[in-house]
Coordinates of C-alpha atoms in Angstrom, one line a residue:
X1 CA 99.1 62.9 95.4
X2 CA 102.8 63.1 96.2
X3 CA 104.5 62.9 99.6
X4 CA 107.6 64.7 100.7
X5 CA 109.7 63.4 103.6
X6 CA 112.0 66.0 105.2
X7 CA 115.1 64.3 106.4
X8 CA 117.9 66.9 106.1
X9 CA 118.8 67.4 109.7
X10 CA 121.9 66.2 111.4
X11 CA 120.1 64.8 114.4
X12 CA 122.5 66.2 117.0
X13 CA 120.2 65.3 119.9
X14 CA 120.5 61.7 118.8
X15 CA 124.3 61.5 119.2
X16 CA 126.2 59.2 119.4
X17 CA 123.6 57.2 117.3
X18 CA 123.9 59.6 114.4
X19 CA 127.6 59.9 114.3
X20 CA 127.9 57.5 111.4
X21 CA 124.4 57.2 110.1
X22 CA 121.2 59.2 109.5
X23 CA 118.7 59.9 112.2
X24 CA 115.9 58.4 110.2
X25 CA 117.9 55.1 109.9
X26 CA 118.2 54.6 113.6
X27 CA 117.0 51.0 114.3
X28 CA 113.7 50.6 116.2
X29 CA 113.4 46.9 117.3
X30 CA 116.0 46.0 114.7
X31 CA 114.3 47.9 111.8
X32 CA 115.3 51.4 110.5
X33 CA 112.8 54.0 111.6
X34 CA 112.4 55.1 108.0
X35 CA 111.1 51.6 107.2
X36 CA 108.0 52.2 109.4
X37 CA 107.5 55.6 107.9
X38 CA 107.6 54.3 104.3
X39 CA 105.4 51.3 105.2
X40 CA 102.7 53.5 106.6
X41 CA 102.9 55.9 103.6
X42 CA 102.6 53.0 101.2
X43 CA 99.6 51.6 103.1
X44 CA 98.0 55.0 102.9
X45 CA 98.2 54.8 99.1
X46 CA 101.3 56.9 98.4
X47 CA 103.5 55.8 95.4
X48 CA 105.3 59.0 94.4
X49 CA 107.7 59.6 97.3
X50 CA 110.4 62.3 97.6
X51 CA 113.0 62.5 100.4
X52 CA 114.8 65.7 101.1
X53 CA 118.2 64.8 102.5
X54 CA 121.2 66.9 103.5
X55 CA 123.2 64.9 106.0
X56 CA 124.4 61.4 104.9
X57 CA 122.2 61.3 101.8
X58 CA 124.2 58.3 100.6
X59 CA 123.1 56.3 103.6
X60 CA 119.4 56.9 102.7
X61 CA 120.2 56.0 99.1
X62 CA 121.9 52.7 100.2
X63 CA 118.8 51.9 102.4
X64 CA 116.4 52.5 99.5
X65 CA 118.4 50.3 97.1
X66 CA 118.9 47.5 99.7
X67 CA 115.1 47.4 100.3
X68 CA 114.1 48.0 96.7
X69 CA 112.1 51.1 97.5
X70 CA 111.4 53.6 94.8
X71 CA 111.8 57.2 96.0
X72 CA 113.4 60.4 94.7
X73 CA 116.3 61.8 96.8
X74 CA 116.3 65.6 96.8
X75 CA 119.5 67.4 98.0
X76 CA 119.5 70.1 100.6
X77 CA 123.2 70.9 100.9
X78 CA 122.7 73.7 103.4
X79 CA 120.5 73.2 106.4
X80 CA 118.4 76.3 106.2
X81 CA 115.2 75.1 107.6
X82 CA 112.0 73.2 106.7
X83 CA 110.8 75.9 104.3
X84 CA 114.1 75.9 102.4
X85 CA 113.9 72.0 102.3
X86 CA 110.4 72.1 100.7
X87 CA 111.7 74.7 98.2
X88 CA 114.3 72.3 97.0
X89 CA 111.5 69.9 96.1
X90 CA 109.6 72.4 93.9
X91 CA 110.5 70.6 90.7
X92 CA 109.6 67.2 92.2
X93 CA 106.2 68.5 93.4
X94 CA 105.4 70.4 90.2
X95 CA 101.7 71.4 90.1
X96 CA 100.6 68.5 92.3
X97 CA 99.3 68.7 95.8
X98 CA 101.7 67.2 98.3
X99 CA 101.7 65.8 101.8
X100 CA 104.7 66.8 103.8
X101 CA 106.1 65.2 107.0
X102 CA 109.3 64.9 108.9
X103 CA 111.3 61.7 108.5
X104 CA 111.5 61.5 112.3
X105 CA 107.8 61.3 112.6
X106 CA 105.5 58.3 112.3
X107 CA 101.8 58.8 111.8
X108 CA 99.0 56.2 111.7
X109 CA 97.8 55.1 108.3
X110 CA 94.4 56.5 109.2
X111 CA 95.8 60.0 109.7
X112 CA 97.9 59.7 106.5
X113 CA 94.7 58.9 104.6
X114 CA 92.6 61.6 106.3
X115 CA 95.0 64.4 105.3
X116 CA 94.8 63.6 101.6
X117 CA 92.2 66.2 101.0
X118 CA 91.8 67.0 97.3
X119 CA 90.3 70.5 97.7
X120 CA 92.1 73.8 97.3
X121 CA 93.0 74.3 101.0
X122 CA 96.2 73.5 102.8
X123 CA 95.9 71.3 105.9
X124 CA 97.8 70.9 109.2
X125 CA 97.3 68.0 111.5
X126 CA 96.9 69.1 115.2
X127 CA 96.9 67.2 118.4
X128 CA 95.6 68.3 121.9
X129 CA 98.3 68.0 124.6
X130 CA 98.9 69.1 128.1
X131 CA 102.5 70.2 127.6
X132 CA 101.7 72.7 124.9
X133 CA 104.6 75.0 126.0
X134 CA 107.1 72.8 124.2
X135 CA 105.4 73.0 120.7
X136 CA 104.0 75.3 118.1
X137 CA 100.4 75.9 119.1
X138 CA 97.7 76.2 116.4
X139 CA 95.4 79.1 117.0
X140 CA 92.2 78.3 115.1
X141 CA 88.7 79.6 114.5
X142 CA 86.1 77.1 113.2
X143 CA 88.9 74.7 112.2
X144 CA 90.6 77.4 110.1
X145 CA 94.2 78.3 111.0
X146 CA 94.6 81.9 112.3
X147 CA 98.3 81.7 113.3
X148 CA 101.0 79.4 114.8
X149 CA 102.6 80.5 118.1
X150 CA 105.9 78.7 118.7
X151 CA 106.4 77.6 122.3
X152 CA 104.1 80.2 123.9
X153 CA 104.8 81.3 127.5
X154 CA 101.2 81.9 128.2
X155 CA 98.2 79.7 127.3
X156 CA 96.7 80.4 123.9
X157 CA 95.4 76.8 123.4
X158 CA 96.5 73.2 123.6
X159 CA 96.2 72.2 120.0
X160 CA 99.7 71.7 118.7
X161 CA 101.3 71.3 115.3
X162 CA 102.3 67.6 114.7
X163 CA 104.3 68.4 111.5
X164 CA 102.0 66.6 109.1
X165 CA 100.7 68.9 106.2
X166 CA 98.9 68.8 102.9
X167 CA 99.9 71.7 100.7
X168 CA 98.7 73.0 97.4
X169 CA 101.2 74.5 94.9
X170 CA 100.5 77.9 96.5
X171 CA 102.9 76.9 99.2
X172 CA 105.8 77.7 96.9
X173 CA 104.5 81.3 96.3
X174 CA 104.3 81.7 100.0
X175 CA 107.8 80.2 100.6
X176 CA 109.2 82.8 98.2
X177 CA 107.9 85.6 100.3
X178 CA 109.2 84.5 103.8
X179 CA 112.4 85.8 105.5
X180 CA 114.8 84.1 107.9
X181 CA 113.3 83.4 111.3
X182 CA 115.0 84.3 114.6
X183 CA 116.9 81.1 114.5
X184 CA 118.2 81.8 111.0
X185 CA 116.1 79.4 109.1
X186 CA 113.3 79.5 106.5
X187 CA 110.3 78.0 108.3
X188 CA 107.5 76.1 106.5
X189 CA 105.2 77.3 109.2
X190 CA 105.9 80.9 108.3
X191 CA 104.7 80.2 104.8
X192 CA 101.6 78.5 106.1
X193 CA 100.9 81.5 108.3
X194 CA 100.9 83.7 105.2
X195 CA 98.4 81.4 103.6
X196 CA 96.4 81.3 106.8
X197 CA 96.0 85.1 106.5
X198 CA 94.3 84.5 103.2
X199 CA 92.0 81.9 104.9
X200 CA 93.6 79.0 102.9
X201 CA 94.7 76.7 105.8
X202 CA 92.4 74.2 107.6
X203 CA 93.3 72.2 110.7
X204 CA 92.5 68.5 111.2
X205 CA 92.6 66.7 114.5
X206 CA 94.7 63.6 115.1
X207 CA 92.7 60.4 114.7
X208 CA 95.0 57.8 116.1
X209 CA 98.7 58.3 116.8
X210 CA 101.9 60.3 116.1
X211 CA 105.3 59.2 117.2
X212 CA 108.2 61.7 117.3
X213 CA 111.8 60.5 117.3
X214 CA 113.0 63.8 118.7
X215 CA 115.8 62.6 121.0
X216 CA 117.6 59.4 122.0
X217 CA 115.3 59.2 125.1
X218 CA 112.4 58.6 122.7
X219 CA 113.9 55.4 121.3
X220 CA 112.8 53.0 124.1
X221 CA 109.3 54.6 124.2
X222 CA 108.8 54.2 120.4
X223 CA 110.2 50.6 120.6
X224 CA 107.6 49.8 123.2
X225 CA 104.8 51.3 121.3
X226 CA 105.8 49.6 118.0
X227 CA 106.1 46.2 119.8
X228 CA 102.8 46.6 121.7
X229 CA 100.9 47.7 118.5
X230 CA 102.7 45.2 116.3
X231 CA 103.7 47.8 113.7

């Protein structure tokens, strides 16, 4: 099974750290965040790795060469959203099933192994939280995805989308059908919602941990977690 890392964003919430480098290369305890991501993916058994990069792709390439890591860099010249990013990787994915995650997210090896389902369903990894208003909430029925509600104002559930997916090749058919979202992007979650309407998307629950490098305020929290858990 292939894995696709989405790392095309500029990381504006990480300024000034991202002024001259890529968000996923920000050092965590002296080691680029992407190192942890790739380490975990390799421990989970992935060997065929694609990285979608739009901002500073040369920095990611330099990192891969310096660390002798084999991965395919896929260009996304225009930042048109996660759905658009995945579409750029259609040739890389071919007819294989693919696990997709953001380059600014770190998942446990156990969770990366658990999502490698070889059946014909797509999967989303969810986590129960108290501050559900800040995330996309997964509305489910018997672990089947019904829909995703982005940052709901009223309570519809507390199971949120962590941004870890396993997709079948059908994702590309769905991506070809979606239109621009309200924020002017092609959203991967919109394509998954289309597949959910056909009862083709299942939801898994987080087993261990998920770290999100969303803003510069997250850096010390992640550094503490990494040090404490000897990652």
